[in-house]
Structure formats: structure tokens, C-alpha cells
PDB file of N, CA and C in Angstrom:
ATOM      1  N   MET A   4     -46.194  54.413 -14.278  1.00  0.00           N
ATOM      2  CA  MET A   4     -45.853  53.931 -15.607  1.00  0.00           C
ATOM      3  C   MET A   4     -46.070  55.083 -16.585  1.00  0.00           C
ATOM      4  N   THR A   5     -45.092  55.299 -17.420  1.00  0.00           N
ATOM      5  CA  THR A   5     -45.221  56.364 -18.407  1.00  0.00           C
ATOM      6  C   THR A   5     -46.083  55.908 -19.570  1.00  0.00           C
ATOM      7  N   ALA A   6     -46.482  56.851 -20.394  1.00  0.00           N
ATOM      8  CA  ALA A   6     -47.279  56.513 -21.581  1.00  0.00           C
ATOM      9  C   ALA A   6     -46.482  55.609 -22.525  1.00  0.00           C
ATOM     10  N   ALA A   7     -45.188  55.869 -22.668  1.00  0.00           N
ATOM     11  CA  ALA A   7     -44.346  55.053 -23.547  1.00  0.00           C
ATOM     12  C   ALA A   7     -44.217  53.625 -23.007  1.00  0.00           C
ATOM     13  N   GLU A   8     -44.035  53.504 -21.693  1.00  0.00           N
ATOM     14  CA  GLU A   8     -43.952  52.173 -21.087  1.00  0.00           C
ATOM     15  C   GLU A   8     -45.265  51.413 -21.258  1.00  0.00           C
ATOM     16  N   ALA A   9     -46.368  52.115 -21.094  1.00  0.00           N
ATOM     17  CA  ALA A   9     -47.684  51.481 -21.258  1.00  0.00           C
ATOM     18  C   ALA A   9     -47.889  51.014 -22.696  1.00  0.00           C
ATOM     19  N   ALA A  10     -47.483  51.833 -23.659  1.00  0.00           N
ATOM     20  CA  ALA A  10     -47.629  51.457 -25.072  1.00  0.00           C
ATOM     21  C   ALA A  10     -46.771  50.239 -25.401  1.00  0.00           C
ATOM     22  N   ASP A  11     -45.557  50.209 -24.869  1.00  0.00           N
ATOM     23  CA  ASP A  11     -44.654  49.084 -25.105  1.00  0.00           C
ATOM     24  C   ASP A  11     -45.204  47.803 -24.491  1.00  0.00           C
ATOM     25  N   LEU A  12     -45.674  47.907 -23.266  1.00  0.00           N
ATOM     26  CA  LEU A  12     -46.251  46.765 -22.564  1.00  0.00           C
ATOM     27  C   LEU A  12     -47.492  46.252 -23.294  1.00  0.00           C
ATOM     28  N   ALA A  13     -48.336  47.170 -23.724  1.00  0.00           N
ATOM     29  CA  ALA A  13     -49.562  46.783 -24.427  1.00  0.00           C
ATOM     30  C   ALA A  13     -49.247  46.070 -25.740  1.00  0.00           C
ATOM     31  N   ALA A  14     -48.222  46.525 -26.457  1.00  0.00           N
ATOM     32  CA  ALA A  14     -47.847  45.886 -27.729  1.00  0.00           C
ATOM     33  C   ALA A  14     -47.414  44.442 -27.499  1.00  0.00           C
ATOM     34  N   ALA A  15     -46.655  44.216 -26.444  1.00  0.00           N
ATOM     35  CA  ALA A  15     -46.211  42.852 -26.150  1.00  0.00           C
ATOM     36  C   ALA A  15     -47.376  41.968 -25.745  1.00  0.00           C
ATOM     37  N   PHE A  16     -48.246  42.498 -24.891  1.00  0.00           N
ATOM     38  CA  PHE A  16     -49.399  41.700 -24.472  1.00  0.00           C
ATOM     39  C   PHE A  16     -50.369  41.467 -25.627  1.00  0.00           C
ATOM     40  N   LYS A  17     -50.484  42.439 -26.514  1.00  0.00           N
ATOM     41  CA  LYS A  17     -51.346  42.264 -27.686  1.00  0.00           C
ATOM     42  C   LYS A  17     -50.814  41.127 -28.556  1.00  0.00           C
ATOM     43  N   ALA A  18     -49.500  41.084 -28.720  1.00  0.00           N
ATOM     44  CA  ALA A  18     -48.898  40.003 -29.513  1.00  0.00           C
ATOM     45  C   ALA A  18     -49.145  38.654 -28.862  1.00  0.00           C
ATOM     46  N   LEU A  19     -49.056  38.593 -27.551  1.00  0.00           N
ATOM     47  CA  LEU A  19     -49.243  37.328 -26.837  1.00  0.00           C
ATOM     48  C   LEU A  19     -50.710  36.972 -26.617  1.00  0.00           C
ATOM     49  N   ALA A  20     -51.617  37.919 -26.853  1.00  0.00           N
ATOM     50  CA  ALA A  20     -53.040  37.671 -26.602  1.00  0.00           C
ATOM     51  C   ALA A  20     -53.676  36.755 -27.634  1.00  0.00           C
ATOM     52  N   ASP A  21     -53.044  36.570 -28.766  1.00  0.00           N
ATOM     53  CA  ASP A  21     -53.569  35.672 -29.790  1.00  0.00           C
ATOM     54  C   ASP A  21     -53.231  34.231 -29.398  1.00  0.00           C
ATOM     55  N   PRO A  22     -54.216  33.318 -29.421  1.00  0.00           N
ATOM     56  CA  PRO A  22     -53.954  31.931 -29.001  1.00  0.00           C
ATOM     57  C   PRO A  22     -52.853  31.229 -29.791  1.00  0.00           C
ATOM     58  N   VAL A  23     -52.789  31.472 -31.095  1.00  0.00           N
ATOM     59  CA  VAL A  23     -51.740  30.836 -31.903  1.00  0.00           C
ATOM     60  C   VAL A  23     -50.377  31.384 -31.495  1.00  0.00           C
ATOM     61  N   ARG A  24     -50.274  32.697 -31.316  1.00  0.00           N
ATOM     62  CA  ARG A  24     -48.991  33.302 -30.931  1.00  0.00           C
ATOM     63  C   ARG A  24     -48.563  32.855 -29.543  1.00  0.00           C
ATOM     64  N   LEU A  25     -49.499  32.769 -28.647  1.00  0.00           N
ATOM     65  CA  LEU A  25     -49.164  32.314 -27.296  1.00  0.00           C
ATOM     66  C   LEU A  25     -48.648  30.880 -27.338  1.00  0.00           C
ATOM     67  N   ARG A  26     -49.272  30.070 -28.150  1.00  0.00           N
ATOM     68  CA  ARG A  26     -48.838  28.674 -28.287  1.00  0.00           C
ATOM     69  C   ARG A  26     -47.467  28.605 -28.948  1.00  0.00           C
ATOM     70  N   ILE A  27     -47.227  29.443 -29.964  1.00  0.00           N
ATOM     71  CA  ILE A  27     -45.912  29.483 -30.605  1.00  0.00           C
ATOM     72  C   ILE A  27     -44.839  29.844 -29.582  1.00  0.00           C
ATOM     73  N   ALA A  28     -45.090  30.880 -28.789  1.00  0.00           N
ATOM     74  CA  ALA A  28     -44.119  31.295 -27.768  1.00  0.00           C
ATOM     75  C   ALA A  28     -43.868  30.160 -26.788  1.00  0.00           C
ATOM     76  N   SER A  29     -44.911  29.439 -26.424  1.00  0.00           N
ATOM     77  CA  SER A  29     -44.780  28.316 -25.500  1.00  0.00           C
ATOM     78  C   SER A  29     -43.949  27.193 -26.115  1.00  0.00           C
ATOM     79  N   ILE A  30     -44.186  26.899 -27.369  1.00  0.00           N
ATOM     80  CA  ILE A  30     -43.430  25.850 -28.070  1.00  0.00           C
ATOM     81  C   ILE A  30     -41.950  26.213 -28.102  1.00  0.00           C
ATOM     82  N   VAL A  31     -41.654  27.452 -28.448  1.00  0.00           N
ATOM     83  CA  VAL A  31     -40.262  27.887 -28.523  1.00  0.00           C
ATOM     84  C   VAL A  31     -39.627  27.856 -27.136  1.00  0.00           C
ATOM     85  N   ALA A  32     -40.342  28.333 -26.131  1.00  0.00           N
ATOM     86  CA  ALA A  32     -39.803  28.367 -24.770  1.00  0.00           C
ATOM     87  C   ALA A  32     -39.525  26.968 -24.228  1.00  0.00           C
ATOM     88  N   CYS A  33     -40.332  26.006 -24.593  1.00  0.00           N
ATOM     89  CA  CYS A  33     -40.197  24.647 -24.058  1.00  0.00           C
ATOM     90  C   CYS A  33     -39.164  23.802 -24.789  1.00  0.00           C
ATOM     91  N   CYS A  34     -38.660  24.281 -25.884  1.00  0.00           N
ATOM     92  CA  CYS A  34     -37.712  23.496 -26.682  1.00  0.00           C
ATOM     93  C   CYS A  34     -36.418  23.289 -25.898  1.00  0.00           C
ATOM     94  N   PRO A  35     -36.000  22.040 -25.712  1.00  0.00           N
ATOM     95  CA  PRO A  35     -34.785  21.768 -24.940  1.00  0.00           C
ATOM     96  C   PRO A  35     -33.541  22.473 -25.493  1.00  0.00           C
ATOM     97  N   ALA A  36     -33.476  22.668 -26.785  1.00  0.00           N
ATOM     98  CA  ALA A  36     -32.310  23.322 -27.401  1.00  0.00           C
ATOM     99  C   ALA A  36     -32.340  24.834 -27.192  1.00  0.00           C
ATOM    100  N   GLY A  37     -33.464  25.358 -26.737  1.00  0.00           N
ATOM    101  CA  GLY A  37     -33.580  26.800 -26.532  1.00  0.00           C
ATOM    102  C   GLY A  37     -33.958  27.556 -27.785  1.00  0.00           C
ATOM    103  N   GLU A  38     -34.055  26.850 -28.878  1.00  0.00           N
ATOM    104  CA  GLU A  38     -34.448  27.458 -30.141  1.00  0.00           C
ATOM    105  C   GLU A  38     -35.117  26.411 -31.008  1.00  0.00           C
ATOM    106  N   VAL A  39     -35.895  26.886 -31.961  1.00  0.00           N
ATOM    107  CA  VAL A  39     -36.607  25.958 -32.848  1.00  0.00           C
ATOM    108  C   VAL A  39     -36.755  26.635 -34.210  1.00  0.00           C
ATOM    109  N   CYS A  40     -36.722  25.840 -35.269  1.00  0.00           N
ATOM    110  CA  CYS A  40     -36.841  26.407 -36.612  1.00  0.00           C
ATOM    111  C   CYS A  40     -38.310  26.544 -37.002  1.00  0.00           C
ATOM    112  N   MET A  41     -38.536  27.405 -37.957  1.00  0.00           N
ATOM    113  CA  MET A  41     -39.895  27.712 -38.395  1.00  0.00           C
ATOM    114  C   MET A  41     -40.636  26.451 -38.853  1.00  0.00           C
ATOM    115  N   GLY A  42     -39.953  25.562 -39.532  1.00  0.00           N
ATOM    116  CA  GLY A  42     -40.588  24.337 -40.012  1.00  0.00           C
ATOM    117  C   GLY A  42     -41.124  23.470 -38.893  1.00  0.00           C
ATOM    118  N   GLU A  43     -40.377  23.386 -37.805  1.00  0.00           N
ATOM    119  CA  GLU A  43     -40.821  22.595 -36.657  1.00  0.00           C
ATOM    120  C   GLU A  43     -42.024  23.252 -35.975  1.00  0.00           C
ATOM    121  N   ILE A  44     -42.021  24.576 -35.938  1.00  0.00           N
ATOM    122  CA  ILE A  44     -43.164  25.296 -35.363  1.00  0.00           C
ATOM    123  C   ILE A  44     -44.398  25.060 -36.225  1.00  0.00           C
ATOM    124  N   ALA A  45     -44.244  25.234 -37.533  1.00  0.00           N
ATOM    125  CA  ALA A  45     -45.375  25.093 -38.459  1.00  0.00           C
ATOM    126  C   ALA A  45     -45.977  23.695 -38.405  1.00  0.00           C
ATOM    127  N   ALA A  46     -45.155  22.688 -38.153  1.00  0.00           N
ATOM    128  CA  ALA A  46     -45.645  21.308 -38.102  1.00  0.00           C
ATOM    129  C   ALA A  46     -46.634  21.084 -36.954  1.00  0.00           C
ATOM    130  N   GLU A  47     -46.633  21.964 -35.972  1.00  0.00           N
ATOM    131  CA  GLU A  47     -47.525  21.828 -34.817  1.00  0.00           C
ATOM    132  C   GLU A  47     -48.915  22.421 -35.058  1.00  0.00           C
ATOM    133  N   PHE A  48     -49.116  23.065 -36.215  1.00  0.00           N
ATOM    134  CA  PHE A  48     -50.364  23.780 -36.475  1.00  0.00           C
ATOM    135  C   PHE A  48     -51.004  23.304 -37.767  1.00  0.00           C
ATOM    136  N   SER A  49     -52.300  23.528 -37.858  1.00  0.00           N
ATOM    137  CA  SER A  49     -53.023  23.174 -39.081  1.00  0.00           C
ATOM    138  C   SER A  49     -53.328  24.419 -39.911  1.00  0.00           C
ATOM    139  N   VAL A  50     -52.453  25.430 -39.793  1.00  0.00           N
ATOM    140  CA  VAL A  50     -52.597  26.635 -40.604  1.00  0.00           C
ATOM    141  C   VAL A  50     -51.417  26.706 -41.569  1.00  0.00           C
ATOM    142  N   SER A  51     -51.507  27.563 -42.557  1.00  0.00           N
ATOM    143  CA  SER A  51     -50.486  27.629 -43.603  1.00  0.00           C
ATOM    144  C   SER A  51     -49.176  28.226 -43.085  1.00  0.00           C
ATOM    145  N   GLY A  52     -48.108  27.938 -43.823  1.00  0.00           N
ATOM    146  CA  GLY A  52     -46.794  28.495 -43.512  1.00  0.00           C
ATOM    147  C   GLY A  52     -46.790  30.014 -43.466  1.00  0.00           C
ATOM    148  N   PRO A  53     -47.423  30.685 -44.453  1.00  0.00           N
ATOM    149  CA  PRO A  53     -47.469  32.144 -44.402  1.00  0.00           C
ATOM    150  C   PRO A  53     -48.185  32.680 -43.155  1.00  0.00           C
ATOM    151  N   THR A  54     -49.184  31.965 -42.669  1.00  0.00           N
ATOM    152  CA  THR A  54     -49.885  32.390 -41.450  1.00  0.00           C
ATOM    153  C   THR A  54     -48.955  32.279 -40.247  1.00  0.00           C
ATOM    154  N   ILE A  55     -48.203  31.191 -40.168  1.00  0.00           N
ATOM    155  CA  ILE A  55     -47.235  31.037 -39.079  1.00  0.00           C
ATOM    156  C   ILE A  55     -46.179  32.126 -39.177  1.00  0.00           C
ATOM    157  N   SER A  56     -45.712  32.418 -40.385  1.00  0.00           N
ATOM    158  CA  SER A  56     -44.720  33.486 -40.581  1.00  0.00           C
ATOM    159  C   SER A  56     -45.251  34.825 -40.085  1.00  0.00           C
ATOM    160  N   HIS A  57     -46.513  35.093 -40.352  1.00  0.00           N
ATOM    161  CA  HIS A  57     -47.145  36.335 -39.884  1.00  0.00           C
ATOM    162  C   HIS A  57     -47.117  36.406 -38.359  1.00  0.00           C
ATOM    163  N   HIS A  58     -47.496  35.318 -37.708  1.00  0.00           N
ATOM    164  CA  HIS A  58     -47.521  35.294 -36.251  1.00  0.00           C
ATOM    165  C   HIS A  58     -46.109  35.429 -35.678  1.00  0.00           C
ATOM    166  N   LEU A  59     -45.141  34.775 -36.297  1.00  0.00           N
ATOM    167  CA  LEU A  59     -43.759  34.887 -35.850  1.00  0.00           C
ATOM    168  C   LEU A  59     -43.256  36.326 -35.989  1.00  0.00           C
ATOM    169  N   ARG A  60     -43.633  36.991 -37.080  1.00  0.00           N
ATOM    170  CA  ARG A  60     -43.229  38.388 -37.290  1.00  0.00           C
ATOM    171  C   ARG A  60     -43.803  39.271 -36.195  1.00  0.00           C
ATOM    172  N   LYS A  61     -45.064  39.068 -35.850  1.00  0.00           N
ATOM    173  CA  LYS A  61     -45.697  39.862 -34.797  1.00  0.00           C
ATOM    174  C   LYS A  61     -44.989  39.661 -33.457  1.00  0.00           C
ATOM    175  N   LEU A  62     -44.602  38.429 -33.161  1.00  0.00           N
ATOM    176  CA  LEU A  62     -43.892  38.142 -31.917  1.00  0.00           C
ATOM    177  C   LEU A  62     -42.492  38.757 -31.922  1.00  0.00           C
ATOM    178  N   ARG A  63     -41.832  38.762 -33.089  1.00  0.00           N
ATOM    179  CA  ARG A  63     -40.523  39.417 -33.189  1.00  0.00           C
ATOM    180  C   ARG A  63     -40.655  40.929 -33.029  1.00  0.00           C
ATOM    181  N   GLU A  64     -41.645  41.514 -33.689  1.00  0.00           N
ATOM    182  CA  GLU A  64     -41.855  42.963 -33.601  1.00  0.00           C
ATOM    183  C   GLU A  64     -42.146  43.400 -32.168  1.00  0.00           C
ATOM    184  N   ALA A  65     -42.820  42.557 -31.405  1.00  0.00           N
ATOM    185  CA  ALA A  65     -43.139  42.870 -30.006  1.00  0.00           C
ATOM    186  C   ALA A  65     -41.956  42.588 -29.085  1.00  0.00           C
ATOM    187  N   GLY A  66     -40.894  42.023 -29.631  1.00  0.00           N
ATOM    188  CA  GLY A  66     -39.707  41.742 -28.839  1.00  0.00           C
ATOM    189  C   GLY A  66     -39.770  40.472 -28.029  1.00  0.00           C
ATOM    190  N   VAL A  67     -40.795  39.656 -28.253  1.00  0.00           N
ATOM    191  CA  VAL A  67     -40.952  38.418 -27.489  1.00  0.00           C
ATOM    192  C   VAL A  67     -40.010  37.335 -28.017  1.00  0.00           C
ATOM    193  N   LEU A  68     -39.813  37.300 -29.325  1.00  0.00           N
ATOM    194  CA  LEU A  68     -38.920  36.328 -29.952  1.00  0.00           C
ATOM    195  C   LEU A  68     -37.790  37.051 -30.673  1.00  0.00           C
ATOM    196  N   SER A  69     -36.671  36.381 -30.790  1.00  0.00           N
ATOM    197  CA  SER A  69     -35.595  36.828 -31.667  1.00  0.00           C
ATOM    198  C   SER A  69     -35.416  35.735 -32.715  1.00  0.00           C
ATOM    199  N   SER A  70     -34.784  36.073 -33.821  1.00  0.00           N
ATOM    200  CA  SER A  70     -34.607  35.078 -34.877  1.00  0.00           C
ATOM    201  C   SER A  70     -33.202  35.177 -35.456  1.00  0.00           C
ATOM    202  N   GLU A  71     -32.779  34.063 -36.040  1.00  0.00           N
ATOM    203  CA  GLU A  71     -31.476  33.995 -36.697  1.00  0.00           C
ATOM    204  C   GLU A  71     -31.604  33.096 -37.915  1.00  0.00           C
ATOM    205  N   ARG A  72     -31.208  33.618 -39.063  1.00  0.00           N
ATOM    206  CA  ARG A  72     -31.240  32.819 -40.294  1.00  0.00           C
ATOM    207  C   ARG A  72     -29.955  32.010 -40.384  1.00  0.00           C
ATOM    208  N   ARG A  73     -30.117  30.722 -40.676  1.00  0.00           N
ATOM    209  CA  ARG A  73     -28.990  29.824 -40.923  1.00  0.00           C
ATOM    210  C   ARG A  73     -29.294  29.055 -42.193  1.00  0.00           C
ATOM    211  N   ALA A  74     -28.554  29.369 -43.217  1.00  0.00           N
ATOM    212  CA  ALA A  74     -28.778  28.776 -44.542  1.00  0.00           C
ATOM    213  C   ALA A  74     -30.218  29.049 -44.974  1.00  0.00           C
ATOM    214  N   THR A  75     -31.024  28.006 -45.120  1.00  0.00           N
ATOM    215  CA  THR A  75     -32.393  28.209 -45.594  1.00  0.00           C
ATOM    216  C   THR A  75     -33.415  28.230 -44.466  1.00  0.00           C
ATOM    217  N   GLU A  76     -32.987  28.003 -43.241  1.00  0.00           N
ATOM    218  CA  GLU A  76     -33.913  27.967 -42.099  1.00  0.00           C
ATOM    219  C   GLU A  76     -33.750  29.200 -41.213  1.00  0.00           C
ATOM    220  N   VAL A  77     -34.847  29.562 -40.556  1.00  0.00           N
ATOM    221  CA  VAL A  77     -34.819  30.625 -39.561  1.00  0.00           C
ATOM    222  C   VAL A  77     -35.133  29.979 -38.216  1.00  0.00           C
ATOM    223  N   TYR A  78     -34.271  30.260 -37.240  1.00  0.00           N
ATOM    224  CA  TYR A  78     -34.435  29.715 -35.895  1.00  0.00           C
ATOM    225  C   TYR A  78     -34.918  30.814 -34.959  1.00  0.00           C
ATOM    226  N   TYR A  79     -35.806  30.445 -34.041  1.00  0.00           N
ATOM    227  CA  TYR A  79     -36.431  31.394 -33.121  1.00  0.00           C
ATOM    228  C   TYR A  79     -36.093  31.032 -31.686  1.00  0.00           C
ATOM    229  N   ARG A  80     -35.900  32.083 -30.879  1.00  0.00           N
ATOM    230  CA  ARG A  80     -35.647  31.956 -29.442  1.00  0.00           C
ATOM    231  C   ARG A  80     -36.568  32.917 -28.712  1.00  0.00           C
ATOM    232  N   VAL A  81     -36.967  32.551 -27.518  1.00  0.00           N
ATOM    233  CA  VAL A  81     -37.709  33.471 -26.659  1.00  0.00           C
ATOM    234  C   VAL A  81     -36.686  34.422 -26.049  1.00  0.00           C
ATOM    235  N   ARG A  82     -37.022  35.699 -26.028  1.00  0.00           N
ATOM    236  CA  ARG A  82     -36.160  36.699 -25.395  1.00  0.00           C
ATOM    237  C   ARG A  82     -36.506  36.760 -23.911  1.00  0.00           C
ATOM    238  N   SER A  83     -35.710  36.078 -23.109  1.00  0.00           N
ATOM    239  CA  SER A  83     -36.002  36.025 -21.675  1.00  0.00           C
ATOM    240  C   SER A  83     -35.919  37.402 -21.031  1.00  0.00           C
ATOM    241  N   ASP A  84     -35.069  38.281 -21.572  1.00  0.00           N
ATOM    242  CA  ASP A  84     -34.991  39.638 -21.020  1.00  0.00           C
ATOM    243  C   ASP A  84     -36.307  40.378 -21.208  1.00  0.00           C
ATOM    244  N   ARG A  85     -36.953  40.142 -22.337  1.00  0.00           N
ATOM    245  CA  ARG A  85     -38.238  40.790 -22.613  1.00  0.00           C
ATOM    246  C   ARG A  85     -39.318  40.239 -21.682  1.00  0.00           C
ATOM    247  N   LEU A  86     -39.344  38.914 -21.500  1.00  0.00           N
ATOM    248  CA  LEU A  86     -40.318  38.327 -20.580  1.00  0.00           C
ATOM    249  C   LEU A  86     -40.080  38.822 -19.157  1.00  0.00           C
ATOM    250  N   ASP A  87     -38.813  38.920 -18.760  1.00  0.00           N
ATOM    251  CA  ASP A  87     -38.500  39.451 -17.432  1.00  0.00           C
ATOM    252  C   ASP A  87     -39.032  40.872 -17.274  1.00  0.00           C
ATOM    253  N   ALA A  88     -38.885  41.698 -18.318  1.00  0.00           N
ATOM    254  CA  ALA A  88     -39.370  43.079 -18.259  1.00  0.00           C
ATOM    255  C   ALA A  88     -40.894  43.120 -18.143  1.00  0.00           C
ATOM    256  N   LEU A  89     -41.587  42.268 -18.888  1.00  0.00           N
ATOM    257  CA  LEU A  89     -43.047  42.223 -18.825  1.00  0.00           C
ATOM    258  C   LEU A  89     -43.512  41.781 -17.438  1.00  0.00           C
ATOM    259  N   ILE A  90     -42.887  40.727 -16.926  1.00  0.00           N
ATOM    260  CA  ILE A  90     -43.241  40.242 -15.599  1.00  0.00           C
ATOM    261  C   ILE A  90     -42.916  41.304 -14.550  1.00  0.00           C
ATOM    262  N   GLY A  91     -41.791  41.976 -14.726  1.00  0.00           N
ATOM    263  CA  GLY A  91     -41.388  43.023 -13.796  1.00  0.00           C
ATOM    264  C   GLY A  91     -42.388  44.161 -13.730  1.00  0.00           C
ATOM    265  N   GLN A  92     -42.907  44.571 -14.888  1.00  0.00           N
ATOM    266  CA  GLN A  92     -43.907  45.640 -14.916  1.00  0.00           C
ATOM    267  C   GLN A  92     -45.173  45.214 -14.182  1.00  0.00           C
ATOM    268  N   LEU A  93     -45.603  43.989 -14.423  1.00  0.00           N
ATOM    269  CA  LEU A  93     -46.807  43.496 -13.738  1.00  0.00           C
ATOM    270  C   LEU A  93     -46.563  43.354 -12.239  1.00  0.00           C
ATOM    271  N   SER A  94     -45.384  42.890 -11.867  1.00  0.00           N
ATOM    272  CA  SER A  94     -45.057  42.763 -10.443  1.00  0.00           C
ATOM    273  C   SER A  94     -45.033  44.125  -9.767  1.00  0.00           C
ATOM    274  N   ALA A  95     -44.485  45.125 -10.451  1.00  0.00           N
ATOM    275  CA  ALA A  95     -44.441  46.480  -9.896  1.00  0.00           C
ATOM    276  C   ALA A  95     -45.858  47.020  -9.728  1.00  0.00           C
ATOM    277  N   MET A  96     -46.719  46.738 -10.693  1.00  0.00           N
ATOM    278  CA  MET A  96     -48.103  47.186 -10.605  1.00  0.00           C
ATOM    279  C   MET A  96     -48.799  46.519  -9.415  1.00  0.00           C
ATOM    280  N   LYS A  97     -48.543  45.245  -9.237  1.00  0.00           N
ATOM    281  CA  LYS A  97     -49.144  44.519  -8.114  1.00  0.00           C
ATOM    282  C   LYS A  97     -48.649  45.099  -6.791  1.00  0.00           C
ATOM    283  N   ALA A  98     -47.362  45.413  -6.717  1.00  0.00           N
ATOM    284  CA  ALA A  98     -46.787  45.958  -5.488  1.00  0.00           C
ATOM    285  C   ALA A  98     -47.378  47.319  -5.135  1.00  0.00           C
ATOM    286  N   MET A  99     -47.872  48.034  -6.133  1.00  0.00           N
ATOM    287  CA  MET A  99     -48.434  49.373  -5.908  1.00  0.00           C
ATOM    288  C   MET A  99     -49.894  49.345  -5.441  1.00  0.00           C
ATOM    289  N   LEU A 100     -50.505  48.169  -5.445  1.00  0.00           N
ATOM    290  CA  LEU A 100     -51.918  48.097  -5.070  1.00  0.00           C
ATOM    291  C   LEU A 100     -52.166  48.778  -3.731  1.00  0.00           C
ATOM    292  N   GLY A 101     -53.025  49.782  -3.761  1.00  0.00           N
ATOM    293  CA  GLY A 101     -53.429  50.466  -2.542  1.00  0.00           C
ATOM    294  C   GLY A 101     -52.375  51.373  -1.941  1.00  0.00           C
ATOM    295  N   GLN A 102     -51.309  51.644  -2.656  1.00  0.00           N
ATOM    296  CA  GLN A 102     -50.241  52.481  -2.121  1.00  0.00           C
ATOM    297  C   GLN A 102     -50.053  53.728  -2.978  1.00  0.00           C
ATOM    298  N   GLY A 103     -49.508  54.740  -2.413  1.00  0.00           N
ATOM    299  CA  GLY A 103     -49.179  55.946  -3.152  1.00  0.00           C
ATOM    300  C   GLY A 103     -50.414  56.732  -3.533  1.00  0.00           C
ATOM    301  N   SER A 104     -50.192  57.670  -4.413  1.00  0.00           N
ATOM    302  CA  SER A 104     -51.299  58.520  -4.857  1.00  0.00           C
ATOM    303  C   SER A 104     -51.687  58.130  -6.264  1.00  0.00           C
ATOM    304  N   CYS A 105     -52.889  58.415  -6.609  1.00  0.00           N
ATOM    305  CA  CYS A 105     -53.372  58.133  -7.949  1.00  0.00           C
ATOM    306  C   CYS A 105     -53.965  59.421  -8.515  1.00  0.00           C
ATOM    307  N   VAL A 106     -54.257  59.372  -9.771  1.00  0.00           N
ATOM    308  CA  VAL A 106     -54.891  60.521 -10.412  1.00  0.00           C
ATOM    309  C   VAL A 106     -56.322  60.594  -9.921  1.00  0.00           C
ATOM    310  N   THR A 107     -56.736  61.751  -9.465  1.00  0.00           N
ATOM    311  CA  THR A 107     -58.106  61.905  -8.972  1.00  0.00           C
ATOM    312  C   THR A 107     -58.975  62.473 -10.075  1.00  0.00           C
ATOM    313  N   PRO A 108     -60.234  62.059 -10.144  1.00  0.00           N
ATOM    314  CA  PRO A 108     -61.142  62.568 -11.169  1.00  0.00           C
ATOM    315  C   PRO A 108     -61.346  64.075 -11.007  1.00  0.00           C
ATOM    316  N   ALA A 109     -61.539  64.752 -12.106  1.00  0.00           N
ATOM    317  CA  ALA A 109     -61.747  66.214 -12.075  1.00  0.00           C
ATOM    318  C   ALA A 109     -63.126  66.562 -11.575  1.00  0.00           C
TER     319      ALA A 109
END
């Protein structure tokens, strides 16, 4: 894994490491329509709208969610390609267990 790949992977996992963000991603992923508006997401939490907006922004910046504005509402979708890439990196790491060469201490 390159340094750039590690930084990208870490940013996504950092975004998902927050319990509220993880729950938001789960809510969006489970929505039968494949997308959900910010108001419906906010209704599931006892935190303010601006706090939910902050968490949604972090998930978008990490590439976990995409968004689309329609009139006055913003709709969110999980980026399955991004989740596939994250899972793929972890699967590749698992496949490497005990194989190949590693960096040896100086």
C-alpha cells in the first residue's frame, strides 16, 4: 500500500469511526429508495440540524456519501464504489498475512 493509498483509506475510516456518522451511513444504506433527504436523517437523531450537516459533510468529503440538491432538499446516497474500494483494500491486506516481504527494522 502506498502512502497516498494509506492516507485515503485512513480518511474514510476516520469519517466512519464516529458513531453518529456510522449510523448516518447505515441509515442511508438501508433506505429502500437508495437515497434519503437530510430532514429524514436528522429526524433519527437528538442533535441539531447543523451538527447533522457537519457529519454529512465529513462523509461526503471522505467519499462515503454523495449528495444531490433538489429544490430545497439535499438527498444523500452511499457510494457503493467507495465502500467496495475500502473493503477491497482490507481484503488485500488480509490476503497478504504472512506472505511476501516486509520492511525489516534497521
